[in-house]
Amino acid sequence: SSDVCSSDLNEKHEISGLLDLLGRVASAYNGAEEADIKFKESFNLARTILIKTPGITLLDFNLTDKQKEDMIRWGREAVENTDFLKGGEFRADSYMYTSSNVFARLLTNFTGRMKYFDHIKEEIKKAPSFKRQSTTFVITGLPGMGKTQLALNFAAQNKDDFSKVWVIDCKTRMNQIADYVELAKSFGIKEKENVIEIVHRRLESDKTDKPWLLLFENFDSGELKKSDIPQRGGYIIVTTSVSSVCPWGVHLKTVNGLDEEDSVALVQSITGEEKSEAMLKLIKALGGFPIALNQVCHFIKTSQITIAEYVQDYLQSSEGEDISTPAQYEQKIAKIWDITYNRIKQDLKQKCPLA
C-alpha cells in the first residue's frame, strides 16, 4: 500500500511489520528532527529510546562541541528513564554512569545459562584475594554462542558484588580506548592521553571493600598480556572465539549452544508460539546458537509467518549441514539472511508493486 512507502514521521504511527518499519526509517532521512514512532511490538518497545534532539537533524554530521555535549546529556537523560529489561528487573539509574556501562548493552530476552553463572561464581571464589592480585577469566566459544551476553548478564545480576562493572569493547583499538575514556570519566578523570594506563593505576589503588569487574568483550585478535590489565583490585572476564589470545588466564567452560529447554524458552519468548515439532526442528537445525535463533525468531515475529513456514524454507536450503566451526556458522548465518531477504523481497513486491 502507499502508506508503507510514504510515511510521515512527524505524526505518531503504529508499525505493522518489517516493511512498514523500513519505509519509515528511510523517510527519516528527509530531515526530521526526531522520530516520534509508536512501535506495535514489545520487541521494539524494549529496544527503543526516544531521544529528543532539538535543532539537530539526522544528517548533521559536523556538530560543534556544544552540540555534542548536548547530545550526550539528552541521551543520558532519556536512558535514565528507560527500562532495559522486561519488567524493569534492572533499571538504568545513576548507577549506570558512576559504576557500570553494562545495562545499555543487554538484550531483553537473554535465556538460561544459570549453571554457567554458578560456574563463574565458583571460579571467582577459588581465585587469589583480589586485593593482592587481579585474576583474568576467559570465556571461549564459537561466534554467535552468546558469550558476551552471558558475561553482561552475569555482571548485571551480580552488580552489587562489585564496586564497579565496566565493559571494554576490544574489537578495535578505537573502541577499546573510547570505553576506557568513559571509564575514566566515571572516576572524574578528564585526561585522554595514556588513558588506559591512568585508569589501570586508579583501579589498582581502589580502596573499597569490593572488587571491580572489567569485561573485555570481542577480544578475538592479538594476545592479551599480563601487563595489559590492572595488577590488583578486581577481576577481568575476557570473551573470545580464540582461546590462544590469553593462554595464562583461567579458562572457564567453553560456551556451547543452548540446550533444548533453554532454546525452547528463547523461541517462545520471541515468537509466542507453543512448543511444536517445527520448533524443535528449527532449534536442531540452528544448533541452539542463541544469536541465530534470536535473528530468525524476530524475523518470524515481524513477518507474521509461522515457525513451520520458515522451517520449510530453511531446511530446503540447509538440510544435513552441521555447525561446528566458525566458517560453518558464517555459512548458516548467510543462508538465514538469504531466506530473510527473499521473504522481504516477495512481501515488498506484493505491498509496493513499484518498489
mmCIF file of C-alpha atoms in Angstrom:
data_model
loop_
_atom_site.group_PDB
_atom_site.id
_atom_site.type_symbol
_atom_site.label_atom_id
_atom_site.label_comp_id
_atom_site.label_asym_id
_atom_site.label_seq_id
_atom_site.Cartn_x
_atom_site.Cartn_y
_atom_site.Cartn_z
ATOM 1 C CA SER A 1 0.000 0.000 0.000
ATOM 2 C CA SER A 2 1.053 3.628 -0.405
ATOM 3 C CA ASP A 3 1.097 4.042 3.371
ATOM 4 C CA VAL A 4 4.087 1.724 3.585
ATOM 5 C CA CYS A 5 6.094 3.749 1.084
ATOM 6 C CA SER A 6 5.240 7.288 2.227
ATOM 7 C CA SER A 7 5.248 7.656 5.998
ATOM 8 C CA ASP A 8 5.269 10.964 7.858
ATOM 9 C CA LEU A 9 7.439 10.710 10.953
ATOM 10 C CA ASN A 10 6.086 13.966 12.361
ATOM 11 C CA GLU A 11 2.949 12.066 13.389
ATOM 12 C CA LYS A 12 2.559 9.006 15.592
ATOM 13 C CA HIS A 13 2.028 5.727 13.764
ATOM 14 C CA GLU A 14 1.872 2.082 14.703
ATOM 15 C CA ILE A 15 4.424 -0.078 12.908
ATOM 16 C CA SER A 16 2.621 -3.027 11.361
ATOM 17 C CA GLY A 17 5.629 -5.019 10.222
ATOM 18 C CA LEU A 18 9.195 -5.049 8.987
ATOM 19 C CA LEU A 19 8.439 -3.437 5.643
ATOM 20 C CA ASP A 20 6.494 -0.650 7.309
ATOM 21 C CA LEU A 21 9.406 -0.049 9.646
ATOM 22 C CA LEU A 22 11.937 0.047 6.786
ATOM 23 C CA GLY A 23 9.810 2.560 4.923
ATOM 24 C CA ARG A 24 9.538 4.860 7.921
ATOM 25 C CA VAL A 25 13.250 4.654 8.680
ATOM 26 C CA ALA A 26 14.018 5.636 5.089
ATOM 27 C CA SER A 27 11.715 8.649 5.309
ATOM 28 C CA ALA A 28 13.571 9.848 8.415
ATOM 29 C CA TYR A 29 16.419 10.977 6.174
ATOM 30 C CA ASN A 30 14.229 13.759 4.818
ATOM 31 C CA GLY A 31 15.430 15.828 7.772
ATOM 32 C CA ALA A 32 13.018 15.086 10.616
ATOM 33 C CA GLU A 33 14.413 16.432 13.879
ATOM 34 C CA GLU A 34 13.029 13.483 15.834
ATOM 35 C CA ALA A 35 11.274 10.247 15.006
ATOM 36 C CA ASP A 36 8.296 10.015 17.338
ATOM 37 C CA ILE A 37 7.226 6.461 16.500
ATOM 38 C CA LYS A 38 4.935 4.223 18.480
ATOM 39 C CA PHE A 39 6.105 0.650 17.926
ATOM 40 C CA LYS A 40 3.468 -2.049 17.996
ATOM 41 C CA GLU A 41 5.687 -4.961 19.018
ATOM 42 C CA SER A 42 7.007 -5.320 22.573
ATOM 43 C CA PHE A 43 10.337 -6.318 20.998
ATOM 44 C CA ASN A 44 10.678 -2.806 19.575
ATOM 45 C CA LEU A 45 9.430 -1.147 22.743
ATOM 46 C CA ALA A 46 12.134 -2.878 24.748
ATOM 47 C CA ARG A 47 14.884 -1.635 22.454
ATOM 48 C CA THR A 48 13.724 1.852 21.529
ATOM 49 C CA ILE A 49 14.690 5.007 23.354
ATOM 50 C CA LEU A 50 13.283 8.273 22.041
ATOM 51 C CA ILE A 51 15.973 10.957 22.319
ATOM 52 C CA LYS A 52 14.791 14.462 21.522
ATOM 53 C CA THR A 53 17.458 16.500 19.719
ATOM 54 C CA PRO A 54 16.050 19.993 19.098
ATOM 55 C CA GLY A 55 17.898 21.807 16.337
ATOM 56 C CA ILE A 56 19.890 18.733 15.255
ATOM 57 C CA THR A 57 18.774 16.520 12.365
ATOM 58 C CA LEU A 58 19.830 13.019 11.338
ATOM 59 C CA LEU A 59 22.151 14.355 8.641
ATOM 60 C CA ASP A 60 24.004 16.903 10.798
ATOM 61 C CA PHE A 61 27.435 15.280 10.899
ATOM 62 C CA ASN A 62 29.622 18.326 11.666
ATOM 63 C CA LEU A 63 28.453 19.092 15.192
ATOM 64 C CA THR A 64 30.026 21.684 17.444
ATOM 65 C CA ASP A 65 31.479 20.671 20.817
ATOM 66 C CA LYS A 66 28.444 22.239 22.493
ATOM 67 C CA GLN A 67 26.058 20.203 20.313
ATOM 68 C CA LYS A 68 27.984 17.021 21.092
ATOM 69 C CA GLU A 69 27.742 17.730 24.824
ATOM 70 C CA ASP A 70 24.019 18.381 24.458
ATOM 71 C CA MET A 71 23.545 15.124 22.549
ATOM 72 C CA ILE A 72 25.314 13.163 25.301
ATOM 73 C CA ARG A 73 23.253 14.893 28.010
ATOM 74 C CA TRP A 74 19.969 14.310 26.166
ATOM 75 C CA GLY A 75 20.887 10.673 25.621
ATOM 76 C CA ARG A 76 21.715 10.112 29.262
ATOM 77 C CA GLU A 77 18.514 11.775 30.411
ATOM 78 C CA ALA A 78 16.487 9.568 28.045
ATOM 79 C CA VAL A 79 18.287 6.381 29.075
ATOM 80 C CA GLU A 80 17.873 7.086 32.782
ATOM 81 C CA ASN A 81 14.118 6.862 32.307
ATOM 82 C CA THR A 82 14.181 3.626 30.311
ATOM 83 C CA ASP A 83 13.927 0.008 31.486
ATOM 84 C CA PHE A 84 16.403 -2.145 29.600
ATOM 85 C CA LEU A 85 14.981 -5.467 30.689
ATOM 86 C CA LYS A 86 11.402 -6.743 30.572
ATOM 87 C CA GLY A 87 9.505 -5.991 33.736
ATOM 88 C CA GLY A 88 12.143 -3.454 34.770
ATOM 89 C CA GLU A 89 14.254 -6.022 36.609
ATOM 90 C CA PHE A 90 17.263 -3.793 36.028
ATOM 91 C CA ARG A 91 16.877 -0.060 35.634
ATOM 92 C CA ALA A 92 19.332 2.390 34.124
ATOM 93 C CA ASP A 93 19.628 4.795 37.028
ATOM 94 C CA SER A 94 22.613 6.858 38.165
ATOM 95 C CA TYR A 95 24.487 3.593 38.785
ATOM 96 C CA MET A 96 24.893 3.286 35.037
ATOM 97 C CA TYR A 97 27.106 6.366 34.809
ATOM 98 C CA THR A 98 29.091 6.008 38.016
ATOM 99 C CA SER A 99 29.612 2.272 38.366
ATOM 100 C CA SER A 100 28.629 0.462 35.170
ATOM 101 C CA ASN A 101 28.109 0.754 31.420
ATOM 102 C CA VAL A 102 26.653 -2.760 31.201
ATOM 103 C CA PHE A 103 22.944 -2.003 31.077
ATOM 104 C CA ALA A 104 22.824 -0.318 27.678
ATOM 105 C CA ARG A 105 24.335 -3.437 26.054
ATOM 106 C CA LEU A 106 21.954 -6.016 27.490
ATOM 107 C CA LEU A 107 19.469 -7.894 25.338
ATOM 108 C CA THR A 108 15.989 -8.216 26.791
ATOM 109 C CA ASN A 109 15.427 -11.878 26.009
ATOM 110 C CA PHE A 110 18.565 -13.458 27.476
ATOM 111 C CA THR A 111 17.604 -17.007 28.451
ATOM 112 C CA GLY A 112 19.133 -19.768 30.573
ATOM 113 C CA ARG A 113 22.841 -20.178 31.361
ATOM 114 C CA MET A 114 22.190 -20.227 35.127
ATOM 115 C CA LYS A 115 24.567 -23.182 35.551
ATOM 116 C CA TYR A 116 27.263 -21.178 33.817
ATOM 117 C CA PHE A 117 26.669 -18.253 36.189
ATOM 118 C CA ASP A 118 27.230 -20.644 39.105
ATOM 119 C CA HIS A 119 30.421 -21.865 37.392
ATOM 120 C CA ILE A 120 31.789 -18.295 37.175
ATOM 121 C CA LYS A 121 30.987 -17.655 40.852
ATOM 122 C CA GLU A 122 32.751 -20.841 41.914
ATOM 123 C CA GLU A 123 35.870 -19.939 39.930
ATOM 124 C CA ILE A 124 35.917 -16.440 41.429
ATOM 125 C CA LYS A 125 35.781 -17.973 44.911
ATOM 126 C CA LYS A 126 38.842 -20.100 44.067
ATOM 127 C CA ALA A 127 40.847 -17.088 42.846
ATOM 128 C CA PRO A 128 43.506 -15.389 44.999
ATOM 129 C CA SER A 129 42.492 -12.348 47.018
ATOM 130 C CA PHE A 130 41.639 -9.515 44.643
ATOM 131 C CA LYS A 131 43.451 -7.083 46.943
ATOM 132 C CA ARG A 132 46.677 -8.988 46.340
ATOM 133 C CA GLN A 133 46.332 -9.653 42.610
ATOM 134 C CA SER A 134 43.735 -9.465 39.867
ATOM 135 C CA THR A 135 42.541 -12.627 38.127
ATOM 136 C CA THR A 136 41.592 -12.967 34.467
ATOM 137 C CA PHE A 137 38.882 -15.433 33.403
ATOM 138 C CA VAL A 138 38.461 -16.430 29.758
ATOM 139 C CA ILE A 139 35.117 -17.392 28.187
ATOM 140 C CA THR A 140 35.539 -19.088 24.809
ATOM 141 C CA GLY A 141 33.112 -20.381 22.198
ATOM 142 C CA LEU A 142 32.183 -20.098 18.552
ATOM 143 C CA PRO A 143 30.781 -16.780 17.284
ATOM 144 C CA GLY A 144 27.066 -16.482 17.998
ATOM 145 C CA MET A 145 27.056 -18.589 21.168
ATOM 146 C CA GLY A 146 26.135 -15.596 23.325
ATOM 147 C CA LYS A 147 29.440 -15.278 25.200
ATOM 148 C CA THR A 148 29.198 -11.501 25.526
ATOM 149 C CA GLN A 149 25.562 -11.522 26.648
ATOM 150 C CA LEU A 150 26.383 -14.235 29.158
ATOM 151 C CA ALA A 151 29.134 -12.086 30.672
ATOM 152 C CA LEU A 152 26.969 -8.941 30.588
ATOM 153 C CA ASN A 153 24.029 -10.635 32.269
ATOM 154 C CA PHE A 154 26.285 -12.211 34.890
ATOM 155 C CA ALA A 155 27.657 -8.762 35.671
ATOM 156 C CA ALA A 156 24.197 -7.151 35.758
ATOM 157 C CA GLN A 157 22.698 -9.798 38.015
ATOM 158 C CA ASN A 158 25.652 -9.632 40.411
ATOM 159 C CA LYS A 159 26.389 -5.894 40.210
ATOM 160 C CA ASP A 160 26.053 -5.429 43.970
ATOM 161 C CA ASP A 161 29.052 -7.711 44.495
ATOM 162 C CA PHE A 162 31.356 -5.274 42.684
ATOM 163 C CA SER A 163 32.417 -1.677 43.245
ATOM 164 C CA LYS A 164 32.424 -1.020 39.503
ATOM 165 C CA VAL A 165 31.466 -3.051 36.442
ATOM 166 C CA TRP A 166 32.681 -1.852 33.065
ATOM 167 C CA VAL A 167 32.642 -3.250 29.528
ATOM 168 C CA ILE A 168 35.675 -2.703 27.296
ATOM 169 C CA ASP A 169 34.961 -3.465 23.635
ATOM 170 C CA CYS A 170 38.205 -4.903 22.272
ATOM 171 C CA LYS A 171 37.040 -5.442 18.701
ATOM 172 C CA THR A 172 39.114 -2.453 17.590
ATOM 173 C CA ARG A 173 41.708 -0.296 19.330
ATOM 174 C CA MET A 174 39.464 2.752 18.810
ATOM 175 C CA ASN A 175 36.530 1.060 20.575
ATOM 176 C CA GLN A 176 38.785 -0.008 23.411
ATOM 177 C CA ILE A 177 40.127 3.489 24.013
ATOM 178 C CA ALA A 178 36.624 5.005 23.799
ATOM 179 C CA ASP A 179 35.376 2.705 26.580
ATOM 180 C CA TYR A 180 38.430 3.493 28.703
ATOM 181 C CA VAL A 181 37.773 7.222 28.238
ATOM 182 C CA GLU A 182 34.219 6.751 29.545
ATOM 183 C CA LEU A 183 35.523 4.678 32.442
ATOM 184 C CA ALA A 184 37.986 7.451 33.238
ATOM 185 C CA LYS A 185 35.140 9.987 33.261
ATOM 186 C CA SER A 186 33.267 7.867 35.805
ATOM 187 C CA PHE A 187 36.261 8.421 38.105
ATOM 188 C CA GLY A 188 36.324 12.137 37.351
ATOM 189 C CA ILE A 189 39.456 11.738 35.224
ATOM 190 C CA LYS A 190 39.484 14.082 32.224
ATOM 191 C CA GLU A 191 42.844 13.166 30.682
ATOM 192 C CA LYS A 192 42.667 11.312 27.366
ATOM 193 C CA GLU A 193 46.383 10.800 26.771
ATOM 194 C CA ASN A 194 47.602 7.444 28.123
ATOM 195 C CA VAL A 195 44.074 6.911 29.435
ATOM 196 C CA ILE A 196 44.442 3.122 29.716
ATOM 197 C CA GLU A 197 47.497 3.342 31.957
ATOM 198 C CA ILE A 198 45.886 6.093 34.063
ATOM 199 C CA VAL A 199 42.700 4.079 34.580
ATOM 200 C CA HIS A 200 44.657 0.954 35.482
ATOM 201 C CA ARG A 201 46.581 2.825 38.155
ATOM 202 C CA ARG A 202 43.279 4.184 39.514
ATOM 203 C CA LEU A 203 41.757 0.697 39.660
ATOM 204 C CA GLU A 204 44.841 -0.712 41.355
ATOM 205 C CA SER A 205 44.636 1.946 44.072
ATOM 206 C CA ASP A 206 40.920 1.392 44.719
ATOM 207 C CA LYS A 207 40.299 1.280 48.490
ATOM 208 C CA THR A 208 36.766 -0.105 48.524
ATOM 209 C CA ASP A 209 35.934 -3.440 50.149
ATOM 210 C CA LYS A 210 34.501 -4.812 46.915
ATOM 211 C CA PRO A 211 36.413 -5.838 43.790
ATOM 212 C CA TRP A 212 35.826 -4.175 40.424
ATOM 213 C CA LEU A 213 34.942 -6.200 37.331
ATOM 214 C CA LEU A 214 36.120 -5.455 33.780
ATOM 215 C CA LEU A 215 34.554 -7.269 30.826
ATOM 216 C CA PHE A 216 36.868 -7.439 27.808
ATOM 217 C CA GLU A 217 34.469 -8.371 25.009
ATOM 218 C CA ASN A 218 35.304 -9.360 21.417
ATOM 219 C CA PHE A 219 38.992 -9.983 22.132
ATOM 220 C CA ASP A 220 39.462 -12.108 19.007
ATOM 221 C CA SER A 221 42.851 -10.997 17.708
ATOM 222 C CA GLY A 222 46.291 -10.348 19.108
ATOM 223 C CA GLU A 223 47.327 -11.504 22.575
ATOM 224 C CA LEU A 224 46.347 -10.183 25.976
ATOM 225 C CA LYS A 225 49.465 -9.815 28.094
ATOM 226 C CA LYS A 226 49.570 -9.613 31.873
ATOM 227 C CA SER A 227 50.903 -6.089 31.562
ATOM 228 C CA ASP A 228 47.708 -5.117 29.663
ATOM 229 C CA ILE A 229 45.487 -5.396 32.738
ATOM 230 C CA PRO A 230 45.329 -3.814 36.201
ATOM 231 C CA GLN A 231 47.507 -5.893 38.513
ATOM 232 C CA ARG A 232 45.283 -5.871 41.608
ATOM 233 C CA GLY A 233 41.894 -4.815 42.892
ATOM 234 C CA GLY A 234 39.457 -6.955 40.923
ATOM 235 C CA TYR A 235 38.655 -9.381 38.133
ATOM 236 C CA ILE A 236 38.672 -9.420 34.340
ATOM 237 C CA ILE A 237 36.404 -11.581 32.179
ATOM 238 C CA VAL A 238 37.527 -11.948 28.549
ATOM 239 C CA THR A 239 35.096 -13.190 25.887
ATOM 240 C CA THR A 240 36.728 -14.568 22.754
ATOM 241 C CA SER A 241 36.344 -17.126 19.992
ATOM 242 C CA VAL A 242 40.126 -17.710 20.003
ATOM 243 C CA SER A 243 41.360 -19.381 23.191
ATOM 244 C CA SER A 244 45.013 -18.594 22.449
ATOM 245 C CA VAL A 245 44.581 -14.824 22.966
ATOM 246 C CA CYS A 246 45.055 -15.302 26.719
ATOM 247 C CA PRO A 247 46.883 -18.567 27.443
ATOM 248 C CA TRP A 248 47.759 -17.565 31.013
ATOM 249 C CA GLY A 249 44.185 -16.784 32.099
ATOM 250 C CA VAL A 250 41.763 -19.060 33.929
ATOM 251 C CA HIS A 251 39.810 -20.694 31.109
ATOM 252 C CA LEU A 252 36.186 -21.322 32.008
ATOM 253 C CA LYS A 253 33.976 -23.953 30.391
ATOM 254 C CA THR A 254 33.518 -23.452 26.655
ATOM 255 C CA VAL A 255 30.162 -21.865 25.819
ATOM 256 C CA ASN A 256 28.162 -24.115 23.525
ATOM 257 C CA GLY A 257 24.658 -23.858 22.079
ATOM 258 C CA LEU A 258 21.627 -23.675 24.341
ATOM 259 C CA ASP A 259 20.125 -26.985 25.438
ATOM 260 C CA GLU A 260 16.618 -27.870 24.266
ATOM 261 C CA GLU A 261 14.882 -26.433 27.334
ATOM 262 C CA ASP A 262 16.608 -23.045 27.130
ATOM 263 C CA SER A 263 16.251 -22.942 23.331
ATOM 264 C CA VAL A 264 12.506 -23.533 23.560
ATOM 265 C CA ALA A 265 12.208 -20.817 26.215
ATOM 266 C CA LEU A 266 14.080 -18.348 23.980
ATOM 267 C CA VAL A 267 11.995 -19.132 20.889
ATOM 268 C CA GLN A 268 8.731 -18.914 22.828
ATOM 269 C CA SER A 269 9.699 -15.607 24.455
ATOM 270 C CA ILE A 270 10.102 -14.032 20.994
ATOM 271 C CA THR A 271 7.507 -15.746 18.804
ATOM 272 C CA GLY A 272 4.839 -16.556 21.370
ATOM 273 C CA GLU A 273 4.276 -19.954 19.715
ATOM 274 C CA GLU A 274 3.695 -23.161 21.649
ATOM 275 C CA LYS A 275 6.323 -25.884 21.634
ATOM 276 C CA SER A 276 5.977 -27.945 18.454
ATOM 277 C CA GLU A 277 7.781 -30.366 16.180
ATOM 278 C CA ALA A 278 8.610 -27.474 13.836
ATOM 279 C CA MET A 279 10.113 -25.512 16.740
ATOM 280 C CA LEU A 280 12.331 -28.441 17.709
ATOM 281 C CA LYS A 281 13.420 -28.847 14.061
ATOM 282 C CA LEU A 282 14.376 -25.168 13.940
ATOM 283 C CA ILE A 283 16.363 -25.445 17.169
ATOM 284 C CA LYS A 284 18.190 -28.539 15.931
ATOM 285 C CA ALA A 285 18.899 -27.001 12.533
ATOM 286 C CA LEU A 286 20.464 -23.920 14.175
ATOM 287 C CA GLY A 287 22.382 -25.948 16.746
ATOM 288 C CA GLY A 288 20.885 -23.999 19.639
ATOM 289 C CA PHE A 289 23.009 -20.971 18.638
ATOM 290 C CA PRO A 290 21.437 -18.065 20.585
ATOM 291 C CA ILE A 291 22.183 -15.304 18.065
ATOM 292 C CA ALA A 292 20.987 -17.371 15.103
ATOM 293 C CA LEU A 293 17.791 -18.297 16.968
ATOM 294 C CA ASN A 294 17.313 -14.666 18.001
ATOM 295 C CA GLN A 295 17.631 -13.353 14.448
ATOM 296 C CA VAL A 296 15.364 -15.984 12.932
ATOM 297 C CA CYS A 297 12.667 -15.704 15.597
ATOM 298 C CA HIS A 298 12.476 -11.923 15.349
ATOM 299 C CA PHE A 299 12.142 -12.230 11.574
ATOM 300 C CA ILE A 300 9.358 -14.799 12.036
ATOM 301 C CA LYS A 301 7.632 -12.479 14.502
ATOM 302 C CA THR A 302 7.858 -9.296 12.433
ATOM 303 C CA SER A 303 6.987 -11.071 9.171
ATOM 304 C CA GLN A 304 3.905 -12.671 10.735
ATOM 305 C CA ILE A 305 4.757 -16.126 9.456
ATOM 306 C CA THR A 306 4.860 -19.355 11.453
ATOM 307 C CA ILE A 307 7.887 -21.318 12.558
ATOM 308 C CA ALA A 308 6.676 -24.182 10.371
ATOM 309 C CA GLU A 309 6.691 -21.936 7.293
ATOM 310 C CA TYR A 310 10.207 -20.730 7.993
ATOM 311 C CA VAL A 311 11.493 -24.224 8.721
ATOM 312 C CA GLN A 312 10.189 -25.417 5.371
ATOM 313 C CA ASP A 313 12.179 -22.707 3.560
ATOM 314 C CA TYR A 314 15.257 -23.191 5.722
ATOM 315 C CA LEU A 315 15.506 -26.970 5.540
ATOM 316 C CA GLN A 316 15.147 -26.907 1.763
ATOM 317 C CA SER A 317 18.444 -24.990 1.518
ATOM 318 C CA SER A 318 20.339 -26.296 4.554
ATOM 319 C CA GLU A 319 19.339 -29.869 5.299
ATOM 320 C CA GLY A 320 22.057 -32.088 6.696
ATOM 321 C CA GLU A 321 24.544 -29.290 7.454
ATOM 322 C CA ASP A 322 26.467 -29.088 10.704
ATOM 323 C CA ILE A 323 27.639 -26.079 12.754
ATOM 324 C CA SER A 324 30.917 -26.941 14.454
ATOM 325 C CA THR A 325 33.368 -24.376 13.061
ATOM 326 C CA PRO A 326 33.305 -20.565 12.624
ATOM 327 C CA ALA A 327 33.176 -20.996 8.831
ATOM 328 C CA GLN A 328 30.117 -23.275 9.059
ATOM 329 C CA TYR A 329 28.446 -20.807 11.408
ATOM 330 C CA GLU A 330 29.048 -17.973 8.936
ATOM 331 C CA GLN A 331 27.534 -20.093 6.163
ATOM 332 C CA LYS A 332 24.450 -20.728 8.320
ATOM 333 C CA ILE A 333 24.004 -17.027 9.046
ATOM 334 C CA ALA A 334 24.440 -16.223 5.349
ATOM 335 C CA LYS A 335 21.639 -18.641 4.484
ATOM 336 C CA ILE A 336 19.436 -17.185 7.203
ATOM 337 C CA TRP A 337 19.871 -13.726 5.681
ATOM 338 C CA ASP A 338 19.332 -15.104 2.184
ATOM 339 C CA ILE A 339 15.984 -16.584 3.225
ATOM 340 C CA THR A 340 15.107 -13.366 5.068
ATOM 341 C CA TYR A 341 15.972 -11.225 2.034
ATOM 342 C CA ASN A 342 13.913 -13.382 -0.307
ATOM 343 C CA ARG A 343 10.913 -13.217 2.023
ATOM 344 C CA ILE A 344 11.168 -9.430 2.310
ATOM 345 C CA LYS A 345 11.512 -9.087 -1.455
ATOM 346 C CA GLN A 346 8.367 -11.139 -2.004
ATOM 347 C CA ASP A 347 6.398 -9.076 0.524
ATOM 348 C CA LEU A 348 7.718 -5.842 -0.941
ATOM 349 C CA LYS A 349 6.518 -6.784 -4.432
ATOM 350 C CA GLN A 350 3.060 -7.506 -3.032
ATOM 351 C CA LYS A 351 2.765 -4.345 -0.920
ATOM 352 C CA CYS A 352 4.737 -1.920 -3.106
ATOM 353 C CA PRO A 353 4.479 -3.096 -6.742
ATOM 354 C CA LEU A 354 6.649 -0.230 -7.955
ATOM 355 C CA ALA A 355 9.497 -0.921 -5.496
#
